Coordinates of C-alpha atoms in Angstrom, one line a residue:
X1 CA -41.7 47.8 37.4
X2 CA -40.1 44.5 39.0
X3 CA -42.9 41.4 39.0
X4 CA -43.0 37.9 40.1
X5 CA -43.9 36.3 36.8
X6 CA -46.0 33.1 36.8
X7 CA -46.0 30.7 33.3
X8 CA -49.2 29.2 32.5
X9 CA -49.2 26.3 30.4
X10 CA -51.7 27.3 26.7
X11 CA -53.3 29.8 28.9
X12 CA -53.8 33.1 28.3
X13 CA -55.8 35.7 30.0
X14 CA -57.8 38.9 29.7
X15 CA -57.8 42.0 32.2
X16 CA -60.8 42.4 33.9
X17 CA -61.9 38.9 35.0
X18 CA -61.5 36.5 38.5
X19 CA -59.6 33.7 37.7
X20 CA -58.9 31.0 39.6
X21 CA -55.9 28.7 39.5
X22 CA -54.3 25.7 40.6
X23 CA -51.0 25.3 41.0
X24 CA -49.0 21.7 42.0
X25 CA -45.6 22.5 41.2
X26 CA -42.2 23.4 43.7
X27 CA -41.8 26.5 41.4
X28 CA -44.9 28.2 40.6
X29 CA -45.7 27.7 43.8
X30 CA -43.0 29.3 45.1
X31 CA -43.5 32.3 42.9
X32 CA -47.1 32.8 43.6
X33 CA -46.8 32.7 47.7
X34 CA -43.1 34.7 47.5
X35 CA -45.5 37.5 45.5
X36 CA -48.5 36.8 48.2
X37 CA -46.3 37.4 51.2
X38 CA -44.5 40.6 48.9
X39 CA -47.3 42.4 48.9
X40 CA -47.2 42.3 45.0
X41 CA -49.1 41.7 41.9
X42 CA -48.7 38.5 40.3
X43 CA -47.5 38.0 35.6
X44 CA -49.2 35.7 34.1
X45 CA -47.4 34.6 31.2
X46 CA -47.8 31.4 28.5
X47 CA -45.4 29.3 28.2
X48 CA -44.2 28.1 24.7
X49 CA -43.5 24.4 25.6
X50 CA -44.9 21.5 27.5
X51 CA -42.9 21.3 29.9
X52 CA -41.7 23.8 32.8
X53 CA -39.6 27.0 31.4
X54 CA -36.1 27.4 32.8
X55 CA -35.4 30.4 30.4
X56 CA -36.9 33.1 29.0
X57 CA -36.6 32.3 26.1
X58 CA -39.5 29.9 27.0
X59 CA -42.0 32.2 27.5
X60 CA -43.6 34.7 25.9
X61 CA -42.7 38.8 26.1
X62 CA -46.7 39.7 26.8
X63 CA -49.4 38.7 30.2
X64 CA -51.7 39.6 32.4
X65 CA -50.7 41.9 35.9
X66 CA -53.2 40.6 38.0
X67 CA -53.9 40.6 41.8
X68 CA -54.1 37.6 44.4
X69 CA -56.7 37.8 46.0
X70 CA -56.9 34.4 47.8
X71 CA -54.8 31.7 48.5
X72 CA -55.6 28.4 49.7
X73 CA -53.8 25.7 50.9
X74 CA -54.7 21.9 49.9
X75 CA -53.6 19.1 52.5
X76 CA -51.5 17.5 49.5
X77 CA -49.5 20.5 49.2
X78 CA -50.8 22.4 46.2
X79 CA -52.8 26.4 47.1
X80 CA -55.4 26.8 44.8
X81 CA -55.4 30.1 44.0
X82 CA -57.7 33.4 43.2
X83 CA -56.6 36.1 41.0
X84 CA -58.1 39.5 39.7
X85 CA -56.1 40.6 36.3
X86 CA -55.8 44.4 35.8
X87 CA -54.3 44.9 32.7
X88 CA -52.3 43.5 29.8
X89 CA -48.4 43.6 29.8
X90 CA -44.6 44.0 28.3
X91 CA -42.3 42.3 30.2
X92 CA -38.2 43.5 30.2
X93 CA -36.1 41.9 31.3
X94 CA -37.4 39.2 31.7
X95 CA -34.5 36.6 34.2
X96 CA -35.1 33.5 36.1
X97 CA -32.9 33.2 39.7
X98 CA -30.9 29.9 41.0
X99 CA -34.6 28.7 43.0
X100 CA -36.0 28.6 39.5
X101 CA -38.3 32.0 39.6
X102 CA -38.9 34.5 36.9
X103 CA -39.0 38.4 37.6
X104 CA -39.1 41.0 34.9
X105 CA -40.0 44.5 34.7
X106 CA -42.9 44.9 33.7
X107 CA -45.2 48.1 31.4
X108 CA -48.7 48.3 31.3
X109 CA -50.1 48.2 27.6
X110 CA -52.2 51.1 27.8
X111 CA -56.4 49.9 27.3
X112 CA -58.5 52.2 25.2
X113 CA -62.1 51.0 26.3
X114 CA -65.1 50.4 23.8
X115 CA -66.8 47.5 25.2
X116 CA -69.9 50.7 24.9
X117 CA -69.4 51.8 20.9
X118 CA -72.5 50.6 18.7
X119 CA -69.6 49.2 16.1
X120 CA -67.7 46.6 18.8
X121 CA -71.3 45.7 20.3
X122 CA -72.3 45.1 16.3
X123 CA -69.4 43.1 15.9
X124 CA -69.7 40.9 19.3
X125 CA -72.8 40.1 17.6
X126 CA -71.7 39.5 14.5
X127 CA -69.0 37.3 16.6
X128 CA -71.4 35.2 18.2
X129 CA -73.5 35.0 14.4
X130 CA -70.5 33.1 13.4
X131 CA -70.2 30.9 16.2
X132 CA -73.7 29.7 15.9
X133 CA -73.0 28.5 12.9
X134 CA -69.6 25.7 14.6
X135 CA -71.1 25.0 17.0
X136 CA -71.1 21.0 16.2
X137 CA -67.0 20.6 14.9
X138 CA -66.4 23.1 18.3
X139 CA -69.2 21.3 20.3
X140 CA -69.6 24.8 21.9
X141 CA -72.8 24.7 24.1
X142 CA -76.0 27.1 22.1
X143 CA -77.4 28.0 25.8
X144 CA -73.7 29.2 27.4
X145 CA -73.3 30.6 24.3
X146 CA -76.2 32.9 24.8
X147 CA -75.4 33.4 28.6
X148 CA -72.1 35.2 27.5
X149 CA -73.3 37.2 25.4
X150 CA -76.4 38.8 27.4
X151 CA -74.8 39.0 30.4
X152 CA -70.6 38.9 30.4
X153 CA -69.0 41.8 29.8
X154 CA -66.6 42.7 26.7
X155 CA -63.7 40.9 28.4
X156 CA -65.1 38.4 30.1
X157 CA -67.0 37.5 26.0
X158 CA -63.7 38.1 24.5
X159 CA -61.7 35.2 27.1
X160 CA -64.6 32.8 27.4
X161 CA -64.8 33.5 23.0
X162 CA -61.0 32.2 22.8
X163 CA -62.0 29.5 25.0
X164 CA -65.4 27.2 24.0
X165 CA -63.4 28.4 20.7
X166 CA -59.5 26.8 21.1
X167 CA -57.7 28.9 19.5
X168 CA -54.4 28.6 20.1
X169 CA -51.8 30.9 22.2
X170 CA -50.3 32.3 19.9
X171 CA -52.7 34.7 18.3
X172 CA -54.5 34.3 21.9
X173 CA -51.0 36.7 22.9
X174 CA -51.3 39.2 19.9
X175 CA -55.4 39.4 20.8
X176 CA -54.1 39.8 24.7
X177 CA -52.2 43.4 23.8
X178 CA -54.4 44.8 21.1
X179 CA -55.3 48.1 22.2
X180 CA -59.1 48.2 21.6
X181 CA -62.0 45.9 22.2
X182 CA -63.0 46.4 18.2
X183 CA -60.2 45.5 17.3
X184 CA -59.8 42.1 19.8
X185 CA -62.7 40.7 18.7
X186 CA -62.3 41.6 14.6
X187 CA -59.1 39.5 14.8
X188 CA -61.6 36.3 16.8
X189 CA -63.9 37.0 13.9
X190 CA -61.0 36.6 11.3
X191 CA -60.3 32.9 13.6
X192 CA -64.5 31.7 13.9
X193 CA -64.4 32.9 10.3
X194 CA -61.7 30.1 8.9
X195 CA -63.7 27.6 11.7
X196 CA -67.3 28.3 9.6
X197 CA -65.4 27.9 6.1
X198 CA -63.5 24.2 8.0
X199 CA -67.3 23.4 9.4
X200 CA -68.7 24.1 5.6
X201 CA -66.2 21.5 4.2
X202 CA -66.5 19.2 7.1
X203 CA -70.2 19.0 6.6
X204 CA -70.2 18.8 3.0
X205 CA -67.5 15.7 3.4
X206 CA -70.2 14.6 6.0
X207 CA -73.2 14.5 3.6
X208 CA -71.4 13.1 0.8
X209 CA -70.5 10.3 3.0
X210 CA -73.1 9.9 4.9
X211 CA -75.4 9.9 1.6
X212 CA -73.3 7.1 -0.2
X213 CA -72.8 5.0 3.5
X214 CA -76.7 5.4 4.7
X215 CA -77.2 2.0 3.4
X216 CA -74.1 0.8 4.3
X217 CA -74.6 1.9 8.0
X218 CA -77.6 0.2 7.5
X219 CA -76.9 -3.1 7.5
X220 CA -74.2 -2.9 9.7
X221 CA -76.7 -1.1 13.2
X222 CA -79.0 -4.2 11.9
X223 CA -75.9 -6.8 12.0
X224 CA -75.2 -5.4 15.1
X225 CA -78.3 -6.1 16.4
X226 CA -78.5 -9.7 15.1
X227 CA -75.1 -10.2 16.6
X228 CA -76.8 -8.8 20.0
X229 CA -79.3 -10.9 19.3
X230 CA -77.6 -14.0 18.8
X231 CA -75.3 -13.8 21.4
X232 CA -78.5 -13.5 23.6
X233 CA -79.4 -16.9 22.3
X234 CA -75.9 -17.6 23.0
X235 CA -75.1 -18.7 19.0
X236 CA -72.2 -15.6 19.0
X237 CA -70.4 -15.2 15.9
X238 CA -67.5 -14.6 17.9
X239 CA -67.5 -18.2 19.1
X240 CA -68.2 -20.0 16.3
X241 CA -65.4 -18.2 15.2
X242 CA -63.5 -20.2 17.5
X243 CA -65.1 -22.7 17.8
X244 CA -64.2 -23.0 14.2
X245 CA -60.2 -22.5 14.6
X246 CA -60.3 -25.5 17.9
X247 CA -62.2 -27.8 15.8
X248 CA -59.6 -26.9 12.5
X249 CA -56.6 -27.4 15.0
X250 CA -58.0 -30.2 16.2
X251 CA -59.0 -32.1 13.2
X252 CA -56.0 -33.8 11.8
X253 CA -56.1 -32.4 8.5
X254 CA -53.5 -32.7 6.2
X255 CA -50.2 -29.7 6.5
X256 CA -52.2 -28.7 3.7
X257 CA -56.0 -28.4 4.3
X258 CA -55.2 -27.8 7.4
X259 CA -53.8 -23.6 6.7
X260 CA -56.6 -24.1 4.1
X261 CA -58.7 -23.5 6.9
X262 CA -57.1 -21.0 8.6
X263 CA -57.0 -19.1 6.1
X264 CA -60.1 -19.4 5.5
X265 CA -61.1 -18.5 8.9
X266 CA -59.3 -15.5 8.7
X267 CA -61.0 -13.9 5.5
X268 CA -64.9 -15.0 7.6
X269 CA -63.4 -13.5 10.3
X270 CA -63.4 -9.6 8.8
X271 CA -66.2 -10.7 6.9
X272 CA -70.1 -9.3 8.3
X273 CA -71.9 -12.2 10.3
X274 CA -74.7 -12.1 7.8
X275 CA -73.0 -11.1 4.3
X276 CA -73.4 -14.3 1.3
X277 CA -69.7 -14.6 1.5
X278 CA -69.2 -14.9 5.2
X279 CA -72.4 -18.1 4.4
X280 CA -70.3 -19.7 2.1
X281 CA -67.6 -19.6 4.0
X282 CA -68.8 -20.3 7.1
X283 CA -70.4 -23.9 4.3
X284 CA -66.7 -24.4 3.2
X285 CA -65.6 -24.5 6.5
X286 CA -68.0 -26.6 8.2
X287 CA -67.7 -29.5 5.1
X288 CA -64.1 -29.2 4.9
X289 CA -64.4 -30.1 8.4
X290 CA -66.6 -32.9 8.1
X291 CA -63.9 -34.6 5.4
X292 CA -62.9 -37.5 7.7
X293 CA -59.0 -36.9 7.5
X294 CA -57.6 -39.2 10.0
X295 CA -61.2 -41.9 10.8
X296 CA -60.3 -45.2 9.7
X297 CA -61.9 -48.3 10.2
X298 CA -59.6 -50.6 11.5
X299 CA -60.2 -54.6 11.1
X300 CA -58.3 -57.5 10.4
X301 CA -58.9 -59.5 7.2
X302 CA -61.2 -62.7 8.9
X303 CA -60.9 -64.8 5.4
X304 CA -63.1 -67.5 7.3
X305 CA -65.1 -64.8 8.1
X306 CA -65.6 -63.2 5.4
X307 CA -67.0 -66.2 3.7
X308 CA -69.0 -67.4 5.9
X309 CA -70.8 -63.7 5.9
X310 CA -70.3 -64.4 1.5
X311 CA -72.2 -67.7 2.3
X312 CA -74.5 -66.7 5.2
X313 CA -76.0 -63.7 2.3
X314 CA -75.7 -65.7 -1.4
X315 CA -76.3 -68.7 -2.6
X316 CA -74.3 -70.0 -5.2
X317 CA -71.6 -67.3 -7.4
X318 CA -69.0 -69.7 -6.0
X319 CA -66.6 -68.0 -8.9
X320 CA -68.1 -65.0 -7.9
X321 CA -67.3 -65.2 -4.4
X322 CA -64.2 -66.6 -4.7
X323 CA -62.3 -63.9 -6.7
X324 CA -63.8 -61.9 -4.5
X325 CA -62.0 -64.2 -1.6
X326 CA -58.5 -63.1 -3.4
X327 CA -59.0 -60.1 -3.4
X328 CA -59.2 -59.9 0.1
X329 CA -56.0 -62.2 0.6
X330 CA -54.1 -59.6 -1.5
X331 CA -55.4 -57.0 1.1
X332 CA -54.5 -59.3 3.7
X333 CA -51.2 -59.9 2.6
X334 CA -49.6 -56.6 1.1
X335 CA -51.5 -54.2 3.9
X336 CA -53.1 -51.9 1.3
X337 CA -56.0 -51.4 -1.3
X338 CA -54.1 -50.9 -3.8
X339 CA -54.3 -53.6 -7.1
X340 CA -57.0 -54.2 -9.4
X341 CA -60.9 -52.8 -9.1
X342 CA -63.4 -55.1 -9.5
X343 CA -66.9 -54.6 -12.0
X344 CA -69.1 -57.1 -11.6
X345 CA -71.7 -57.2 -14.5
X346 CA -74.7 -59.0 -14.5
X347 CA -78.4 -58.9 -15.1
X348 CA -80.6 -57.2 -12.4
X349 CA -81.3 -58.3 -9.6
X350 CA -78.6 -61.4 -9.1
X351 CA -76.6 -59.7 -6.9
X352 CA -74.8 -57.2 -8.3
X353 CA -74.8 -54.2 -5.2
X354 CA -75.4 -56.8 -2.1
X355 CA -72.3 -58.2 -2.7
X356 CA -70.5 -54.7 -2.4
X357 CA -72.2 -54.8 0.6
X358 CA -71.0 -57.9 2.1
X359 CA -67.9 -57.9 1.0
X360 CA -68.0 -54.3 3.3
X361 CA -69.1 -56.7 6.3
X362 CA -66.8 -58.4 6.0
X363 CA -64.0 -56.1 5.8
X364 CA -65.9 -54.4 9.2
X365 CA -65.4 -51.3 7.3
X366 CA -68.3 -48.6 5.7
X367 CA -70.1 -49.1 3.2
X368 CA -71.4 -46.3 0.7
X369 CA -72.9 -46.3 -2.7
X370 CA -72.4 -43.8 -5.7
X371 CA -75.4 -44.0 -8.2
X372 CA -73.9 -42.9 -11.8
X373 CA -76.5 -43.8 -13.4
X374 CA -77.6 -40.5 -15.1
X375 CA -74.2 -38.7 -14.7
X376 CA -73.1 -36.9 -17.9
X377 CA -71.2 -33.9 -16.1
X378 CA -67.6 -34.2 -14.9
X379 CA -68.7 -32.0 -11.8
X380 CA -71.2 -34.4 -10.4
X381 CA -67.2 -36.4 -9.1
X382 CA -64.9 -33.2 -8.8
X383 CA -67.8 -31.0 -7.4
X384 CA -68.5 -27.3 -8.6
X385 CA -66.6 -24.4 -7.7
X386 CA -67.7 -22.6 -4.2
X387 CA -67.8 -19.7 -6.0
X388 CA -70.6 -20.5 -7.7
X389 CA -74.0 -20.4 -6.6
X390 CA -75.3 -24.2 -4.9
X391 CA -72.2 -25.7 -5.0
X392 CA -71.7 -28.7 -3.2
X393 CA -68.7 -31.5 -2.9
X394 CA -68.6 -34.4 -5.8
X395 CA -69.9 -37.3 -5.0
X396 CA -67.0 -39.1 -3.9
X397 CA -66.2 -36.2 -1.4
X398 CA -69.6 -36.5 -0.1
X399 CA -69.7 -40.3 -0.5
X400 CA -66.6 -40.2 1.7
X401 CA -67.7 -38.1 4.5
X402 CA -70.9 -40.1 4.8
X403 CA -69.0 -42.6 5.4
X404 CA -67.1 -41.1 8.2
X405 CA -64.0 -42.8 7.5
X406 CA -61.1 -42.5 4.7
X407 CA -60.6 -46.2 4.1
X408 CA -65.3 -47.1 2.9
X409 CA -65.8 -49.6 0.7
X410 CA -67.4 -47.5 -1.9
X411 CA -69.9 -49.1 -4.6
X412 CA -69.8 -47.8 -7.7
X413 CA -73.8 -47.9 -9.4
X414 CA -74.5 -48.9 -13.2
X415 CA -71.3 -47.3 -13.8
X416 CA -71.9 -48.2 -18.0
X417 CA -74.6 -45.7 -17.4
X418 CA -72.9 -42.8 -17.3
X419 CA -73.5 -39.6 -19.9
X420 CA -71.4 -37.6 -22.3
X421 CA -72.3 -33.9 -22.8
X422 CA -70.8 -30.3 -23.1
X423 CA -70.4 -29.9 -19.6
X424 CA -67.5 -32.5 -19.6
X425 CA -66.9 -35.7 -19.7
X426 CA -67.1 -37.7 -16.4
X427 CA -65.4 -41.5 -17.4
X428 CA -62.4 -38.5 -17.4
X429 CA -61.9 -37.5 -13.5
X430 CA -63.6 -41.3 -13.2
X431 CA -60.3 -42.9 -14.5
X432 CA -58.2 -40.5 -12.0
X433 CA -60.4 -42.2 -9.2
X434 CA -60.4 -45.2 -9.4
X435 CA -56.2 -45.2 -10.5
X436 CA -53.8 -45.8 -7.8
X437 CA -51.2 -43.8 -8.5
X438 CA -53.1 -40.4 -9.3
X439 CA -56.3 -41.5 -6.3
X440 CA -53.7 -40.0 -3.1
X441 CA -53.8 -36.4 -4.8
X442 CA -57.5 -36.4 -5.6
X443 CA -58.8 -33.4 -5.9
X444 CA -62.0 -31.9 -5.3
X445 CA -63.1 -28.4 -7.0
X446 CA -65.1 -27.4 -4.0
X447 CA -63.0 -28.2 -1.5
X448 CA -60.0 -27.5 -3.1
X449 CA -57.5 -28.9 -1.1
X450 CA -56.6 -32.6 -1.6
X451 CA -57.4 -36.2 -0.4
X452 CA -56.0 -38.9 0.1
X453 CA -58.4 -42.5 -1.7
X454 CA -56.1 -44.5 -1.8
X455 CA -57.2 -46.3 0.5
X456 CA -60.9 -46.6 -0.9
X457 CA -61.9 -49.9 -1.6
X458 CA -64.1 -49.2 -5.5
X459 CA -66.3 -51.7 -6.4
X460 CA -67.8 -50.7 -9.8
X461 CA -70.9 -52.7 -10.8
X462 CA -72.5 -51.9 -14.9
X463 CA -75.9 -54.6 -16.3
X464 CA -73.3 -55.2 -20.1
X465 CA -69.9 -54.4 -21.1
X466 CA -70.9 -50.9 -22.7
X467 CA -67.8 -49.1 -21.1
X468 CA -64.8 -47.5 -23.1
X469 CA -61.4 -50.1 -22.8
X470 CA -59.9 -46.6 -21.2
X471 CA -62.5 -47.8 -18.0
X472 CA -61.5 -51.8 -18.7
X473 CA -58.2 -51.3 -18.4
X474 CA -58.3 -50.3 -14.8
X475 CA -61.0 -52.8 -13.5
X476 CA -60.8 -56.0 -13.9
X477 CA -64.7 -57.7 -15.3
X478 CA -66.1 -60.8 -13.6
X479 CA -69.3 -61.3 -14.6
X480 CA -71.9 -62.6 -12.2
X481 CA -74.1 -65.6 -14.6
X482 CA -77.9 -65.9 -13.7
X483 CA -79.5 -67.6 -10.9
X484 CA -79.9 -71.2 -12.1
X485 CA -83.4 -73.0 -10.8
X486 CA -82.1 -75.0 -8.1
X487 CA -80.1 -71.4 -7.0
X488 CA -83.0 -69.6 -7.1
X489 CA -85.6 -71.9 -4.9
X490 CA -82.8 -72.0 -2.4
X491 CA -82.3 -68.1 -2.3
X492 CA -86.4 -67.7 -1.8
X493 CA -86.2 -70.5 0.6
X494 CA -83.5 -68.7 2.4
X495 CA -83.7 -65.1 2.2
X496 CA -87.0 -64.1 -0.1
X497 CA -90.0 -65.6 1.1
X498 CA -89.3 -63.5 5.2
X499 CA -87.8 -60.7 2.9
X500 CA -91.9 -60.6 1.3
X501 CA -94.0 -61.7 5.0
X502 CA -92.0 -58.8 6.2
X503 CA -92.6 -56.1 4.1
X504 CA -95.9 -57.5 3.6
X505 CA -96.7 -57.5 7.6
X506 CA -96.5 -60.9 8.5
X507 CA -95.0 -63.2 10.0
X508 CA -92.4 -65.5 7.8
X509 CA -94.0 -68.7 9.6
X510 CA -97.0 -68.4 9.0
X511 CA -96.3 -68.1 4.5
X512 CA -95.3 -71.5 4.0
X513 CA -95.3 -72.7 0.3
X514 CA -93.0 -75.6 -0.7
X515 CA -89.9 -75.9 -3.0
X516 CA -92.6 -77.3 -5.8
X517 CA -94.3 -74.2 -5.2
X518 CA -91.4 -71.8 -6.1
X519 CA -90.4 -74.0 -8.1
X520 CA -93.8 -73.1 -10.7
X521 CA -94.2 -69.9 -9.6
X522 CA -90.6 -69.0 -11.7
X523 CA -91.5 -71.4 -14.5
X524 CA -95.0 -70.3 -15.1
X525 CA -94.5 -66.3 -13.8
X526 CA -90.7 -65.0 -14.1
X527 CA -88.6 -65.1 -16.6
X528 CA -85.2 -63.2 -15.4
X529 CA -82.0 -64.3 -14.6
X530 CA -82.1 -62.6 -11.0
X531 CA -84.7 -63.2 -8.3
X532 CA -86.3 -59.3 -8.4
X533 CA -89.0 -60.7 -11.0
X534 CA -90.1 -63.8 -7.6
X535 CA -89.6 -62.1 -5.1
X536 CA -92.3 -59.2 -6.1
X537 CA -94.7 -61.9 -6.9
X538 CA -93.8 -63.6 -3.7
X539 CA -94.7 -60.2 -2.4
X540 CA -97.8 -60.6 -4.4
X541 CA -98.9 -63.7 -3.1
X542 CA -99.2 -62.0 0.7
X543 CA -100.0 -59.5 0.1
X544 CA -103.6 -60.4 -2.1
X545 CA -104.6 -63.2 0.6
X546 CA -104.1 -60.7 3.1
X547 CA -107.4 -58.8 1.1
X548 CA -108.7 -62.4 1.5
X549 CA -108.4 -62.8 5.1
X550 CA -109.4 -59.1 5.8
X551 CA -105.7 -57.7 6.7
X552 CA -105.7 -60.7 9.4
X553 CA -102.1 -62.6 8.8
X554 CA -103.5 -66.3 9.4
X555 CA -101.2 -69.4 8.6
X556 CA -101.3 -70.1 4.6
X557 CA -100.2 -73.2 3.2
X558 CA -99.6 -71.2 -0.5
X559 CA -100.4 -74.7 -3.0
X560 CA -99.8 -74.8 -6.1
X561 CA -103.5 -74.1 -7.6
X562 CA -104.1 -71.0 -5.1
X563 CA -100.8 -69.2 -6.3
X564 CA -101.9 -69.7 -9.4
X565 CA -105.8 -68.0 -8.4
X566 CA -104.2 -65.8 -6.7
X567 CA -101.5 -64.8 -9.6
X568 CA -103.5 -65.3 -12.5
X569 CA -105.1 -62.1 -12.7
X570 CA -101.3 -60.1 -12.7
X571 CA -100.5 -62.5 -16.0
X572 CA -103.2 -62.0 -17.5
X573 CA -103.3 -58.1 -17.1
X574 CA -99.9 -58.3 -18.3
X575 CA -97.6 -57.8 -15.7
X576 CA -95.2 -60.7 -15.7
X577 CA -94.6 -60.0 -19.6
X578 CA -90.8 -58.8 -19.0
X579 CA -89.6 -61.4 -20.8
X580 CA -85.6 -61.0 -21.8
X581 CA -81.7 -59.9 -20.7
X582 CA -81.0 -56.9 -19.1
X583 CA -84.8 -55.7 -19.2
X584 CA -85.2 -53.5 -15.8
X585 CA -87.2 -55.1 -13.1

């Protein structure tokens, strides 16, 4: 008998079912309406491709005959159809007319109802048992499966298993044309057995992966929770990364430094926020951004103001101050820092370090000091590799960061106290720093990018001339002689009494010490070229007087006899027996 054929996408219907079908394709709608108008059955056939077929070869040769029970037309021109499948059919002489409707001669495939056979029922129970093993991989609702087994007739059971397991269309067509339910369920068992084996393999793989990744997954979950908490607190790492990127772009670094920073930021984004490497990279980027790449103190050199500053802070030493002013005059003329590095050599307390600070004030630049006493490791200058625990930039880069400018005055204090051991020769690194031909591209091991030190003014200090020939060749030695007695009196009058009063809580005007009294202290209680010991003795006078006055501050004239009365105990106890050149006070 010739019937109209309705192609269906990815659907093979078993006989004995009542199924709703939704149609929105105009040709499918026309085919269904024509069959209903002519009171004919419709044959439902699975199509081979995704798009609506246009030739008989696009259809499978086996389908399902169905009665049209109800047609419901929707406002959007689609239709909902309720069909009742009756029998599987073989299609012969399939053709398509000019309206695109398929039709053909359909012959029923004889079927035997063995749904009540014990063997068939046993196969059904085994199939249901196997299905329960793949509920996770196939997302099968175990409750729905039990309901299907207990309540559905055999045709509905076969169709439900096909739908739940997602068996491919070609296998479903083969099952459709089988003549007994025993054959159909046996075929389904083969398919489900394959799914069970695949589920076992998947489960084994998942267990292996889970056992290997349990700790990593736990860390990842904890990191996500931490990130969520940080986000609530306004400390989101993603926001930090965006902030870092903006800071890098606005930092006005050199091209090499900017490229390095962006490269490390890219690595940082790929790491877990709380990992050790992420912490190292974040610290590195903070150090890189903290460097004064393009920050300079710009002030014209005023030689008159510089001379006034040196005279105000330092009495005597006319030769030394003149040499410093000559150096500043050359800088003013040439407009750069290149030239001789000054090295001030003298006994402790003669004012070497304070001279460097006065130069910075005179130039209108930042001042910072680097103590070199006891340094024996090259890494103190060049820094440590950032891969090491506790690594940090070298002292020169740290001094620049503290100064906040790329052209400060840096005093290299006690350059004669450097050592040398198996960890390297720090003097070799210092020679590069002090060489104007090399320090234009000084590379710190921690920062790993070049930094220009040519704008920095270095002033070295030393207590003795115990320096290597290479280091002496880099610097101009300026020896600071000890102060004369009259210079010490002037320094005490202008500076030391006021500082000692402030240290002990006195009003400077309440401590009256005559020049003769100061001269007596110098001659009897000090034996040095500098003035540190003199300041200590004056401080001791004020301190002992406070004890006598019960901590009160009153106007006091320190005569020679009163000085002897107060300081004689210190002399007897041996506090003033530090005699000799170069002894630390």
